[in-house]
Each structure stands twice: as structure tokens, then as C-alpha cells.
mmCIF file of C-alpha atoms in Angstrom:
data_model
loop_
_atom_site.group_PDB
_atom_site.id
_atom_site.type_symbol
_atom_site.label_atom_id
_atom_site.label_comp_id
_atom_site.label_asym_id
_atom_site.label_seq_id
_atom_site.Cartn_x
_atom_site.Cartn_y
_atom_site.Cartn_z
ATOM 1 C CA UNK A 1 -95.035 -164.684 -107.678
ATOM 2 C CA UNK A 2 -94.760 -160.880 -107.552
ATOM 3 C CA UNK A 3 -97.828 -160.817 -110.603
ATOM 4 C CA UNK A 4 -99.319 -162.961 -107.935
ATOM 5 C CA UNK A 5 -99.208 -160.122 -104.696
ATOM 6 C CA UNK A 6 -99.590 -156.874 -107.231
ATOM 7 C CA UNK A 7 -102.754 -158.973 -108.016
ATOM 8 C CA UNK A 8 -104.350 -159.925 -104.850
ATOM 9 C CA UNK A 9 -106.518 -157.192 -104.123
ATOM 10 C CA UNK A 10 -108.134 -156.688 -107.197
ATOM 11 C CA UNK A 11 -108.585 -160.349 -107.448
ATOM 12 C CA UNK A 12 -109.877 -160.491 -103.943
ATOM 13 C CA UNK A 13 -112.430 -157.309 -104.280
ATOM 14 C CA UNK A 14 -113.429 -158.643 -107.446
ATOM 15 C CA UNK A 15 -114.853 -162.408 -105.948
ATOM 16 C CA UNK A 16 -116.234 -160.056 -103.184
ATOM 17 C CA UNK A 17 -118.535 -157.502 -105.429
ATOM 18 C CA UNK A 18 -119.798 -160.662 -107.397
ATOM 19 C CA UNK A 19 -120.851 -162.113 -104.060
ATOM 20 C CA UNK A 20 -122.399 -158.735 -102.935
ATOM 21 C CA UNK A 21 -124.294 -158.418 -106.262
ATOM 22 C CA UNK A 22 -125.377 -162.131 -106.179
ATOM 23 C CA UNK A 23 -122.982 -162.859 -109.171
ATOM 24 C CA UNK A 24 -121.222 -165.773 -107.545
ATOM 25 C CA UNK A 25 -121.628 -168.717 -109.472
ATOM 26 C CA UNK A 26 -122.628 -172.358 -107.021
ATOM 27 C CA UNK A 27 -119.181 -172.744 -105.452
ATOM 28 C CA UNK A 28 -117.620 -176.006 -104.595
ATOM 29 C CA UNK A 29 -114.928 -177.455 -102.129
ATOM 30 C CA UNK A 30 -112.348 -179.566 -103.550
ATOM 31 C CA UNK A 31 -110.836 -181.601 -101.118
ATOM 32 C CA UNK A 32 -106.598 -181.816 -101.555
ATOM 33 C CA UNK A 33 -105.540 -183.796 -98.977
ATOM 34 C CA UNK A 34 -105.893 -185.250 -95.237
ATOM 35 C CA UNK A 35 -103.169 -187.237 -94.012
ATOM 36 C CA UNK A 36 -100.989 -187.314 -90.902
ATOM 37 C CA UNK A 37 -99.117 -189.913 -88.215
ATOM 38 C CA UNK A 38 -100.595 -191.637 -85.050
ATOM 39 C CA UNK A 39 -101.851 -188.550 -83.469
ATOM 40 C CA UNK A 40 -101.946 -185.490 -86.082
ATOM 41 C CA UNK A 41 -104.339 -184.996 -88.963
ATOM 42 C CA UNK A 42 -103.042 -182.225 -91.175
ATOM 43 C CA UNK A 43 -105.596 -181.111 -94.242
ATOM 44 C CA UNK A 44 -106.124 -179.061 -97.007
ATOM 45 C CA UNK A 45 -109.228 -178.392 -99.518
ATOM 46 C CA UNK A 46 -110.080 -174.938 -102.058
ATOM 47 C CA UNK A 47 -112.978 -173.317 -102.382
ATOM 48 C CA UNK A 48 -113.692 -172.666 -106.389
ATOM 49 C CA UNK A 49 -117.039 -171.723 -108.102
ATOM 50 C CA UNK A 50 -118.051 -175.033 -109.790
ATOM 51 C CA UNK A 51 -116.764 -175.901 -113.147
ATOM 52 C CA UNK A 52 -117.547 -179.301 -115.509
ATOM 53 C CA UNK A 53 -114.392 -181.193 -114.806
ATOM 54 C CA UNK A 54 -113.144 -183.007 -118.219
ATOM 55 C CA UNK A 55 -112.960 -186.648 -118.205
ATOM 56 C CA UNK A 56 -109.559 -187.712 -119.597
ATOM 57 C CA UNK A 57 -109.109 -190.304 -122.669
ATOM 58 C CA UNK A 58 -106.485 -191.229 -125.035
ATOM 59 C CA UNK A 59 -108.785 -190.099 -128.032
ATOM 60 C CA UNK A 60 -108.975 -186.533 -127.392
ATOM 61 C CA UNK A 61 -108.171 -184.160 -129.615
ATOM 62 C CA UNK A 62 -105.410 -181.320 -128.648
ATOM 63 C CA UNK A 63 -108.607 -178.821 -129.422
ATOM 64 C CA UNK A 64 -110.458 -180.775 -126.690
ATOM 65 C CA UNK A 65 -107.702 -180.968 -123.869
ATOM 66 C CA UNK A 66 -106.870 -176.793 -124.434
ATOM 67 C CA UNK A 67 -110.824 -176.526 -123.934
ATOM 68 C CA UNK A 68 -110.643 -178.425 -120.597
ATOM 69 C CA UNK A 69 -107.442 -176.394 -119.912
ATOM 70 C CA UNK A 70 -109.263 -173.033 -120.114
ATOM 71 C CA UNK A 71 -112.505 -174.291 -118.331
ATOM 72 C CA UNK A 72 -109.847 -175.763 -115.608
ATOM 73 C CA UNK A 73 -108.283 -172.489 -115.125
ATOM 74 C CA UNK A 74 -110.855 -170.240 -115.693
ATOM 75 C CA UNK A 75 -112.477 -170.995 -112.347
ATOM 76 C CA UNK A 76 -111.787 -168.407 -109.591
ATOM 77 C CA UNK A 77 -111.013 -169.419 -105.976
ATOM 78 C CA UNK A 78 -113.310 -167.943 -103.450
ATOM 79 C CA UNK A 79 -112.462 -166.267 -100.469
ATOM 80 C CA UNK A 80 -114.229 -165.625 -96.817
ATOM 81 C CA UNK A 81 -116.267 -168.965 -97.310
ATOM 82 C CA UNK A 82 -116.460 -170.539 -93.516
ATOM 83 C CA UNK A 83 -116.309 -174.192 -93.571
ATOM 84 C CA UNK A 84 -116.760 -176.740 -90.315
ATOM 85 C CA UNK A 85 -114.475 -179.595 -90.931
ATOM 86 C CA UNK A 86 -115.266 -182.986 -87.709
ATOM 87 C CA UNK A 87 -112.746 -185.784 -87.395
ATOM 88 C CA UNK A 88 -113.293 -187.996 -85.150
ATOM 89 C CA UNK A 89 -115.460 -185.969 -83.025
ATOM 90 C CA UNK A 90 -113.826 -182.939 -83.004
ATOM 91 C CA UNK A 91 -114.646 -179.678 -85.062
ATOM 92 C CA UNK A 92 -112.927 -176.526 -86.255
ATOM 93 C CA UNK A 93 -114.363 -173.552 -87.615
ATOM 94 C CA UNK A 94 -112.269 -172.863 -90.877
ATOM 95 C CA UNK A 95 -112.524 -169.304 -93.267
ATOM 96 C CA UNK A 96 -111.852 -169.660 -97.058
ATOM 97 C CA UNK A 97 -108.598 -167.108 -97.608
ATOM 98 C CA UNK A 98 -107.642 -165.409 -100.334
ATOM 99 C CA UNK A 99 -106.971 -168.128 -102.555
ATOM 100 C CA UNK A 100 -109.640 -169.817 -101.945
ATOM 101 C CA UNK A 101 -107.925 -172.230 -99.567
ATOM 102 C CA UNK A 102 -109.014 -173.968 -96.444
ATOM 103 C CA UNK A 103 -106.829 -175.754 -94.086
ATOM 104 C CA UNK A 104 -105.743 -176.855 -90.876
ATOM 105 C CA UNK A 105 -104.967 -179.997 -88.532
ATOM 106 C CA UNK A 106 -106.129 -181.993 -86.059
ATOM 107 C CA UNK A 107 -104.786 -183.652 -82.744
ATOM 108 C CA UNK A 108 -106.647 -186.373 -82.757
ATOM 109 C CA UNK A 109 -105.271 -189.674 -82.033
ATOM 110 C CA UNK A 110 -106.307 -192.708 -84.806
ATOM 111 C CA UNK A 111 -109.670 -194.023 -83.964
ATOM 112 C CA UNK A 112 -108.023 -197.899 -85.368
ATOM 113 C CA UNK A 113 -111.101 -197.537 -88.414
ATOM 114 C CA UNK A 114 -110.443 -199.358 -91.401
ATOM 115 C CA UNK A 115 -110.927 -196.122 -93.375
ATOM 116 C CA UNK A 116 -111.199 -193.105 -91.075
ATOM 117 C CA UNK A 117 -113.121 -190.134 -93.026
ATOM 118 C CA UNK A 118 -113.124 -186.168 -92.586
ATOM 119 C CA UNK A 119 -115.858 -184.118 -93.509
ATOM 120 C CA UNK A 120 -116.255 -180.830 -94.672
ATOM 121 C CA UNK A 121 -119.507 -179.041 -93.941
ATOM 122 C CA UNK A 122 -120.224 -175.496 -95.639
ATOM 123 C CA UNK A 123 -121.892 -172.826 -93.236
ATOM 124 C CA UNK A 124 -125.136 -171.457 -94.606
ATOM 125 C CA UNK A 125 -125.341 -168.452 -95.807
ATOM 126 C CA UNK A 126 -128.133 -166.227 -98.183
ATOM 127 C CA UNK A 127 -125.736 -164.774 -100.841
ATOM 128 C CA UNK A 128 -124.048 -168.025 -101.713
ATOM 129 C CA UNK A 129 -125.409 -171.692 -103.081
ATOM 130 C CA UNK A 130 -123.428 -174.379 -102.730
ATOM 131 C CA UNK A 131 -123.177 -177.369 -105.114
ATOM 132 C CA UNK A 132 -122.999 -180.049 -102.193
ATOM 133 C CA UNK A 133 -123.499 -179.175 -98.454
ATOM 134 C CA UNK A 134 -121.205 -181.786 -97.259
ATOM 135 C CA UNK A 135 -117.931 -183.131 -98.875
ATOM 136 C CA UNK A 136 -116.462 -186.331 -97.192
ATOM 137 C CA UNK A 137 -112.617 -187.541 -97.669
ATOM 138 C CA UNK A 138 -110.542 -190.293 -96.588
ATOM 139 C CA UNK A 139 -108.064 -189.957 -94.028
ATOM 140 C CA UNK A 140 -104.502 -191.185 -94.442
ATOM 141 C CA UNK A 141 -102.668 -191.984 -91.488
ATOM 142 C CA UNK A 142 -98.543 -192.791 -91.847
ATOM 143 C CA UNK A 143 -97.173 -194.865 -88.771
ATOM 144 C CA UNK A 144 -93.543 -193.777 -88.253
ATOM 145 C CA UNK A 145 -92.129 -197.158 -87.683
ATOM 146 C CA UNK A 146 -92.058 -197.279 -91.830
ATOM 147 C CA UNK A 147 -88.819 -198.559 -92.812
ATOM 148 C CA UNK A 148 -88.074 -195.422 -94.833
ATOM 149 C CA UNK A 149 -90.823 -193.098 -96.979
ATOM 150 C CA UNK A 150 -90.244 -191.329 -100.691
ATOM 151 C CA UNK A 151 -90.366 -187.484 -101.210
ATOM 152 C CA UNK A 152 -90.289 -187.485 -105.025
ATOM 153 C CA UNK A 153 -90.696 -184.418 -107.364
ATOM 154 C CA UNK A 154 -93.144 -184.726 -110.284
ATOM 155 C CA UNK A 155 -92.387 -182.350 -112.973
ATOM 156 C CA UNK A 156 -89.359 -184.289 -115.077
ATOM 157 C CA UNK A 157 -88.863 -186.437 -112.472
ATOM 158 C CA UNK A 158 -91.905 -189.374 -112.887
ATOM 159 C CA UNK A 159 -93.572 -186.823 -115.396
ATOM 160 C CA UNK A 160 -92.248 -185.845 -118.770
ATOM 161 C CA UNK A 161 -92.851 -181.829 -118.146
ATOM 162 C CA UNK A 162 -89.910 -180.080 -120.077
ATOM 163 C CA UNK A 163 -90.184 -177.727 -116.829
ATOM 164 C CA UNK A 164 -87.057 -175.841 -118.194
ATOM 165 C CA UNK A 165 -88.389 -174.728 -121.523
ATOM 166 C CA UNK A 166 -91.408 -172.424 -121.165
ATOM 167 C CA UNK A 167 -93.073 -172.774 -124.683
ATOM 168 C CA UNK A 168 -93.162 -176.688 -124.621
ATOM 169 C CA UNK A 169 -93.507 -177.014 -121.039
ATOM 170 C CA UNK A 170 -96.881 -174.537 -121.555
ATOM 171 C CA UNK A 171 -97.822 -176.786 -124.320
ATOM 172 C CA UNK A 172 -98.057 -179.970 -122.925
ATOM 173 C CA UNK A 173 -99.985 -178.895 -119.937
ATOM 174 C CA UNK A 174 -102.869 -177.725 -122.236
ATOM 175 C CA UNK A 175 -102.764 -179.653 -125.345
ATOM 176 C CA UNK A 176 -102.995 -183.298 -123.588
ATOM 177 C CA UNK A 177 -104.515 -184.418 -120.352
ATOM 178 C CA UNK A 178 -103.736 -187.232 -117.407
ATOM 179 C CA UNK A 179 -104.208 -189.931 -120.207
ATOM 180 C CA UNK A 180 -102.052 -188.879 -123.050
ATOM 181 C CA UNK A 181 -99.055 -186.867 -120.648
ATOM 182 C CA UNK A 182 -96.170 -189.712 -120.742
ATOM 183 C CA UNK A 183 -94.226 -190.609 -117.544
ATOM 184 C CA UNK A 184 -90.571 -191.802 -117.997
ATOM 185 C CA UNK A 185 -90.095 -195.298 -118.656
ATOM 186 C CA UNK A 186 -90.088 -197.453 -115.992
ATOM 187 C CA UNK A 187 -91.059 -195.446 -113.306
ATOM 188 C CA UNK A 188 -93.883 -197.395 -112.361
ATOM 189 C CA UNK A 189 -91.673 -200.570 -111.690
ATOM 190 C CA UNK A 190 -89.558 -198.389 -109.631
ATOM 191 C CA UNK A 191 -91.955 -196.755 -107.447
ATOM 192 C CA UNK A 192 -94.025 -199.657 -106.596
ATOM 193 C CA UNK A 193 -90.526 -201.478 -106.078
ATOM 194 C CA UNK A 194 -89.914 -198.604 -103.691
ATOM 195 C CA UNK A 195 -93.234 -199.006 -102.099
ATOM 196 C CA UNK A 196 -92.963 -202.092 -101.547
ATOM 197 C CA UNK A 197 -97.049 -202.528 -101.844
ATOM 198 C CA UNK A 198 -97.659 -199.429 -100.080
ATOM 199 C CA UNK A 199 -95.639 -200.415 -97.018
ATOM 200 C CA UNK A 200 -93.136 -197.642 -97.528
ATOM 201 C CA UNK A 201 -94.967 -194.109 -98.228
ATOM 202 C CA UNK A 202 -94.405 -192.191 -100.953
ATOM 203 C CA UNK A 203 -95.199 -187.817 -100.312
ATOM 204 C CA UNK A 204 -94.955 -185.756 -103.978
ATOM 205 C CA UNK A 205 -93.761 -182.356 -104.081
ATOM 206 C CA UNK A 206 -93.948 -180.577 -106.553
ATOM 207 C CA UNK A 207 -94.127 -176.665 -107.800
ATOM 208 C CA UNK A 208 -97.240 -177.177 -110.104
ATOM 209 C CA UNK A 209 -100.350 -175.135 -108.591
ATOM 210 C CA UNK A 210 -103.326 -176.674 -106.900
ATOM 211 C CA UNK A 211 -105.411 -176.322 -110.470
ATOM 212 C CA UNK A 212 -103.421 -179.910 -111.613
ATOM 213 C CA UNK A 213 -104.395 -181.713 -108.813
ATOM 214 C CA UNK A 214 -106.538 -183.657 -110.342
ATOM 215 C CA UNK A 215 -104.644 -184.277 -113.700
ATOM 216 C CA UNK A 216 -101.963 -185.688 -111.509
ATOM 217 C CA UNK A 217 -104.153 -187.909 -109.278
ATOM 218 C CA UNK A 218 -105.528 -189.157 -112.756
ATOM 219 C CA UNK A 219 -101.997 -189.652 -114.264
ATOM 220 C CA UNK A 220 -100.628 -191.647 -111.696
ATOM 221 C CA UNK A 221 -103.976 -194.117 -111.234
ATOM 222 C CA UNK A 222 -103.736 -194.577 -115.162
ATOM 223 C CA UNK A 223 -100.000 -195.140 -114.982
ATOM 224 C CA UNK A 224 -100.133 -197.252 -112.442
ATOM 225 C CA UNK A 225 -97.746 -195.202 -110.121
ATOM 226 C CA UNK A 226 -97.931 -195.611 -106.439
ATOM 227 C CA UNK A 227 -100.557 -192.844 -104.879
ATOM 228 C CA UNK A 228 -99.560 -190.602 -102.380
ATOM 229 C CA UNK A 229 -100.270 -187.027 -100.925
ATOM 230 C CA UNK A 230 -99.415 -184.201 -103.345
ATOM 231 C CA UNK A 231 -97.927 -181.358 -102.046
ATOM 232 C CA UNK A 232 -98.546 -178.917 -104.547
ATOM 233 C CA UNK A 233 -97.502 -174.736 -104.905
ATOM 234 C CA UNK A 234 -100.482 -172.093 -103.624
ATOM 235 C CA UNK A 235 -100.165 -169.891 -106.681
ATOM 236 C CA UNK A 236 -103.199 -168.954 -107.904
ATOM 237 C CA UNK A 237 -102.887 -169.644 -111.352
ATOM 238 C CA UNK A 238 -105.384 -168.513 -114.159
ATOM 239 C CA UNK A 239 -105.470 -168.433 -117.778
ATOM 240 C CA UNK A 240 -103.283 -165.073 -117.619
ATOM 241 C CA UNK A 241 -100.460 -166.564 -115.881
ATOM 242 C CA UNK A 242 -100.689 -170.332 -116.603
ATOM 243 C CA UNK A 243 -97.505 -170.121 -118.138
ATOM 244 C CA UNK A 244 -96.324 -169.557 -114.243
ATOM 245 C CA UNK A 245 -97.530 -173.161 -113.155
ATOM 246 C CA UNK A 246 -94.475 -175.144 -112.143
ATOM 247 C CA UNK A 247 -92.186 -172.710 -112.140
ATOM 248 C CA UNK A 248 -91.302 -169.441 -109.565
ATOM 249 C CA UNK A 249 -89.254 -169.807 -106.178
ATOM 250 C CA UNK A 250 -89.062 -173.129 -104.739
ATOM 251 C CA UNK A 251 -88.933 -172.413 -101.264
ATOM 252 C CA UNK A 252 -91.963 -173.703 -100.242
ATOM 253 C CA UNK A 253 -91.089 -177.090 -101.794
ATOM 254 C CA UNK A 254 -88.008 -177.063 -99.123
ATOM 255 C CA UNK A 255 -90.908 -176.179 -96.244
ATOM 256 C CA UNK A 256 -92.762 -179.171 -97.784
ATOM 257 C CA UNK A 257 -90.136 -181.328 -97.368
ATOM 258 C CA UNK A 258 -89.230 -179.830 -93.527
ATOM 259 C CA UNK A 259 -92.894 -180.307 -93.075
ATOM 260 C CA UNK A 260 -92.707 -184.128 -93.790
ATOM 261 C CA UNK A 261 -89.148 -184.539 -91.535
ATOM 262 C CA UNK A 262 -90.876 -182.785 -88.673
ATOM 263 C CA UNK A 263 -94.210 -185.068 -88.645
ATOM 264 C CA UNK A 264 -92.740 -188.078 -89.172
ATOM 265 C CA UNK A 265 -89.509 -188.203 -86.972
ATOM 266 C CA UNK A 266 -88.411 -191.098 -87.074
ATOM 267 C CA UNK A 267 -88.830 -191.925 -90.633
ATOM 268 C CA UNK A 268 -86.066 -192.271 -92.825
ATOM 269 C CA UNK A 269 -86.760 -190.708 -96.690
ATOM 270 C CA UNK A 270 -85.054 -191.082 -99.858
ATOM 271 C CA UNK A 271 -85.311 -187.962 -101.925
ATOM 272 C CA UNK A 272 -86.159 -188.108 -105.621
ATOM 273 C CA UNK A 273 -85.673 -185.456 -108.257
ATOM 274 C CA UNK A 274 -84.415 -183.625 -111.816
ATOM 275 C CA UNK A 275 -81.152 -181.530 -112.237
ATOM 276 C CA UNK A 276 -83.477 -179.262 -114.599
ATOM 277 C CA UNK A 277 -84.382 -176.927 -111.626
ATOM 278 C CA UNK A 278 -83.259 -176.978 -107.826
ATOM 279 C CA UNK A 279 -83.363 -180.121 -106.727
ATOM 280 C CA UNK A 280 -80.177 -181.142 -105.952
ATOM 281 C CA UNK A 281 -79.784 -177.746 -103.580
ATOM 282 C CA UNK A 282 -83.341 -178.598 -101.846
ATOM 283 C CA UNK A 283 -82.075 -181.696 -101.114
ATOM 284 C CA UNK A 284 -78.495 -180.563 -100.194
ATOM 285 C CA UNK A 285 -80.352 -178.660 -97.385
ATOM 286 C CA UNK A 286 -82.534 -181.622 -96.343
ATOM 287 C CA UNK A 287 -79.530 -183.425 -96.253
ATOM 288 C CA UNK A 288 -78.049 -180.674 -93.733
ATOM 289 C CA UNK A 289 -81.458 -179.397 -91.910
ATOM 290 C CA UNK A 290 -82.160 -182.872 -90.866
ATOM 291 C CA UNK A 291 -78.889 -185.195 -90.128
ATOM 292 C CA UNK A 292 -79.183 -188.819 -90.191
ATOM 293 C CA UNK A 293 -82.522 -188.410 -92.030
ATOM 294 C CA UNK A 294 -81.876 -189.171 -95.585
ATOM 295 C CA UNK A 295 -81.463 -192.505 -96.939
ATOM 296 C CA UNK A 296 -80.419 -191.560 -100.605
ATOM 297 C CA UNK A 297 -80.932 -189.310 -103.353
ATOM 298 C CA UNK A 298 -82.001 -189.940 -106.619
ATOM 299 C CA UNK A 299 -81.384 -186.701 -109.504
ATOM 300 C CA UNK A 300 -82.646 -188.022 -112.898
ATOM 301 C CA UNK A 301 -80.042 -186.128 -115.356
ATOM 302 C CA UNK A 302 -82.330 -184.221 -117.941
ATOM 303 C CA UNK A 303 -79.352 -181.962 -118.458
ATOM 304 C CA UNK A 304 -76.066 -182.231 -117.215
ATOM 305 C CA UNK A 305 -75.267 -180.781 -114.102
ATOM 306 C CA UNK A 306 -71.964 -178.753 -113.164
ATOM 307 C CA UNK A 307 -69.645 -179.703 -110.766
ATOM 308 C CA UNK A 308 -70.581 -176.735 -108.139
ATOM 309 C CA UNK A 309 -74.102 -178.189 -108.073
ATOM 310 C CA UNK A 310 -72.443 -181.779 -107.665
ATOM 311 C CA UNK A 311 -70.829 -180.713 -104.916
ATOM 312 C CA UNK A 312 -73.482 -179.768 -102.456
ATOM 313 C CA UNK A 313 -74.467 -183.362 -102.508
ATOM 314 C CA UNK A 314 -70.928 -185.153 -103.086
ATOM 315 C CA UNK A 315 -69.551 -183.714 -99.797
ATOM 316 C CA UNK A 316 -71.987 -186.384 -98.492
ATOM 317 C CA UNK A 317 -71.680 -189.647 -100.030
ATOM 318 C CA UNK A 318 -69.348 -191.188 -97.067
ATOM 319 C CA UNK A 319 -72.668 -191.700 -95.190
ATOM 320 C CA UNK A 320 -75.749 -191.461 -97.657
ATOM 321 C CA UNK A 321 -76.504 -192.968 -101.404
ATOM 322 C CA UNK A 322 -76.515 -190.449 -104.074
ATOM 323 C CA UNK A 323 -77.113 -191.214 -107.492
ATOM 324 C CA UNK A 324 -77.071 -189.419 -110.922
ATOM 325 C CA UNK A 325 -78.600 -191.549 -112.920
ATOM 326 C CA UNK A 326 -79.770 -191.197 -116.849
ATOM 327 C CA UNK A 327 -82.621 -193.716 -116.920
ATOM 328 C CA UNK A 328 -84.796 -195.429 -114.473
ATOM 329 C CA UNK A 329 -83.145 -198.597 -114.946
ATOM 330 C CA UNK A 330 -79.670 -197.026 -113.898
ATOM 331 C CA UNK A 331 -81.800 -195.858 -110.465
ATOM 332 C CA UNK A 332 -83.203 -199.050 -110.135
ATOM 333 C CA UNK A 333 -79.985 -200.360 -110.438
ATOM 334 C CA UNK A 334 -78.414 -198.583 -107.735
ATOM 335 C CA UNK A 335 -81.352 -199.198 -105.422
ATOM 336 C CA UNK A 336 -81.070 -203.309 -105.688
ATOM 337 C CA UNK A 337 -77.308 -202.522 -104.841
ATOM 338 C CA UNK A 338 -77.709 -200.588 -101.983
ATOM 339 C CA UNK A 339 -80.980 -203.231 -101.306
ATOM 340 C CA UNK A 340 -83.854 -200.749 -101.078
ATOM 341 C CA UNK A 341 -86.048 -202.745 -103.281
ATOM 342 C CA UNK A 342 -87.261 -205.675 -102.101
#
């Protein structure tokens, strides 16, 4: 994070004398997400010069998935880009920041479309091509009459990441892609068990940077793991600092989770995580920040956790479901129990 702020200017001025010289390579927006309730639209897209995106297979090599890695982070955002993004008749005026990012939200109350779509329209200008003019996404709208919804980490959680070791954390992120990265057995029974065929939503958070966004969309399509909006880390990570993806403060996965309480109040959520990082405190002040809100708590035990860090969510088992569990099967367990499965 703090390689991150020394960096920004020199990152920043560097995107802008490429654009002055007409360096810029054809830029591209890469829509991350657009969902909300009845009457709010939150969303959230990057602006990137345009890179071949790898396909992912089983059959390629480790050669061929560090080859997409470097081509994946290799791309630079691209600041000061204005965008118009129309829902449902409405339109804001949107600037690219220093990251490349572009977002915002809408009060716009559901139109009652079978699939409701956003669009995002680049403005013109001389000094900059554009791969497409016009990039349309779907719009997912949450009601909060949901019997309960699912904030679930990724990272060691659904996703075998070894987030707490650096070397073979870094490893598997660039040596195998969405195909050949293995989730923890039988996590796709449990989610979709928790979903209930989409009727309960599941949100993931996680502290991986925007540059995996598609590697996780991918992983949990070929997985078969319920989709859902990611909530990913703005660090602007590049091959010099990859090793940072995933890791850093995890404050803003807190704000994440704030952000979900606060636009869907009425909405109970279990929270799902790993006792290899800060989970257990995140949720420990979910638990506190929002009374009455939490349903459960799921920490998947990928190394044993003292007894201070048990206690932040022990004082609270007289009124909510907390489980350590060791396998999926334990969780799953616990959730027929306690009847959140249906």
C-alpha cells in the first residue's frame, strides 16, 4: 500500500506523457460490476489500454499461464478518461481516476425488465482510440425481502490461495489459471445449498486486486459456484508488485461489508471466511457495527486459531451461529442443523 502512494505520481505522469505524445495504446473499459436494491444502482468499471485476454484450459502449460500472467498485469490503468454511463434514462458524466477506475450509482428505481442493462459510452476525444465506443452490462438488482444473503471471502476460503505464504501463494496465481486453480472440496454443494437457486444472494469480498477479476468470474462458472458481485481491493497491481495481490490492510474489505449492511437493510447475512488472515476480527466488527444483522459465521480452519482471536466471536454465540469448521462437510453440517439449507 505505501509502494502504492510513493508510486502514484510517477505512475500517473507517466500514462499522461504517453497520451500527450500519442503513445497510448487503444484503451478499453472493463466493466466490474452493477448491482444494487429496488431503488439504487451502484457500479464500477477500469479503464486499461487493451491487452489479448488468455482463454483458460486445463492443458496449459505453467510457461503458458505465467505468459498470460505478465500480459494480464502488464497493462496500465488509464487515468482522466471521461465516460457517460445511462440507466434507465438517466446519465452521469464519469472521469477515469488515477487507477484507472470509473464509478458511481444511480437512484433509479427498477424499470420491472427482465434483464435491465447499463451502458458505458466513451467521450471522444483526438489523442485517444478506443477499442469499442460503447460497452453494455447487465444490471443486478437484490430485493431486500431475501431471506438472508452470503458475504464470503475468496482467497482460502472457496479458493485454494495459500494467502499466508508469499512464495506459493505468488506461484499459484501465475503458474495456473481459472481452469486448473482448485477450490476446496465441496464448496460448490455448499454454496448453491446456500443459494438456494439463486434465491438467497451471495456478495464476495475479497483482498485480491481488480487485475483477477476475470480469473475469478472464470473459476467460479467452471466450478460451478454460485455467481455473485466481487468486491475486489483497488491496488493497482503490476508485474513489480504482484506479489502484493491479496494481501496489505484489510480495511476496505470491512467498508465492503458495511457497504452491503447499509444497502440492503433489512437483509440478514451469514459471513464466510479463513482464520489465515483477519477474518474472524472483520467479522467480529460486523457482528458489533450492525446488531441483529448476522445470521452465522463460517471460519474454515487453515491454521489453528488462538483463543484471543476465538474470543471476539465466542462472546456472541448466545444469539448468532458460529462455526469453526475443518472441511466443508463439517460447515454443511452445521448449516442443516441450524436449517439454513434447504
Amino acid at each position: 500500500m505505501i509502494f502504492r502512494i510513493l508510486t502514484f505520481p510517477i505512475r500517473y505522469t507517466f500514462s499522461k506523457v504517453k497520451r500527450a505524445v500519442g503513445k497510448l495504446d487503444t484503451i478499453q473499459l472493463e466493466p466490474l460490476f452493477a448491482f444494487g436494491n429496488s431503488s439504487e444502482v451502484y457500479f464500477k468499471a477500469r479503464v486499461v489500454e487493451g491487452y489479448k485476454q488468455s482463454i483458460p484450459s486445463e492443458k496449459k502449460s505453467a510457461s503458458r499461464n505465467m505468459l498470460a500472467a505478465i500480459r494480464r498485469y502488464s497493462g496500465s490503468s488509464v487515468p482522466d478518461i471521461k465516460v457517460r454511463v445511462k440507466l434507465g434514462g438517466q446519465e452521469v458524466l464519469v472521469v477515469s481516476d488515477g487507477e484507472g477506475i470509473v464509478e458511481g450509482y444511480f437512484n433509479c428505481p427498477s424499470t420491472g425488465e427482465v434483464e435491465e442493462k447499463m451502458s458505458f459510452n466513451f467521450v471522444q476525444e483526438e489523442d485517444v482510440k478506443f477499442q469499442s465506443e460503447e460497452v453494455r452490462f447487465s444490471v443486478t438488482r437484490y430485493k431486500t425481502e431475501h431471506p438472508f444473503g452470503v458475504i464470503s471471502d475468496i482467497d482460502d476460503t472457496i479458493l485454494i490461495s495459500k494467502a499466508t505464504q508469499v512464495g506459493e501463494k505468488l506461484w499459484l496465481s501465475v503458474s495456473k489459471n481459472a481452469y486448473t486453480r482448485r477450490p476446496f472440496p465441496g464448496i460448490s454443494k455448499f454454496y448453491k445449498k446456500l443459494s438456494n437457486n439463486g434465491e438467497n444472494p451471495i456478495f464476495y469480498v475479497s483482498s485480491s486486486d481488480w487485475n483477477l477479476n476475470e480469473m475469478i468470474k472464470d473459476f467460479l462458472n467452471y466450478r460451478d459456484i454460485p455467481k455473485g458481485p466481487l468486491l475486489l481491493q483497488d491496488l493497482h497491481v503490476n508485474l513489480k508488485n504482484i506479489w502484493k495481490s491479496g494481501g496489505g490492510s484489510h480495511a476496505h474489505k470491512g467498508e465492503k461489508i458495511d457497504f452491503l449492511f447499509d444497502l440492503y437493510p433489512n437483509m440478514q447475512f451469514i459471513l464466510i471466511g479463513d482464520s489465515g488472515q483477519h477474518d474472524p476480527e472483520l467479522y467480529a466488527e460486523a457482528i458489533k457495527k450492525h446488531p441483529g444483522r448476522v445470521k452465522a459465521v463460517y471460519i474454515r480452519l487453515i491454521r489453528e486459531m488462538d483463543e484471543e482471536r476465538k474470543k471476539l466471536l465466542d462472546a456472541h454465540t448466545d444469539r448468532i451461529a458460529i462455526a469453526y469448521v475443518k472441511n466443508t462437510e463439517e460447515a454443511i453440517e452445521h448449516a442443516e442443523y441450524h436449517k439454513f439449507l434447504n
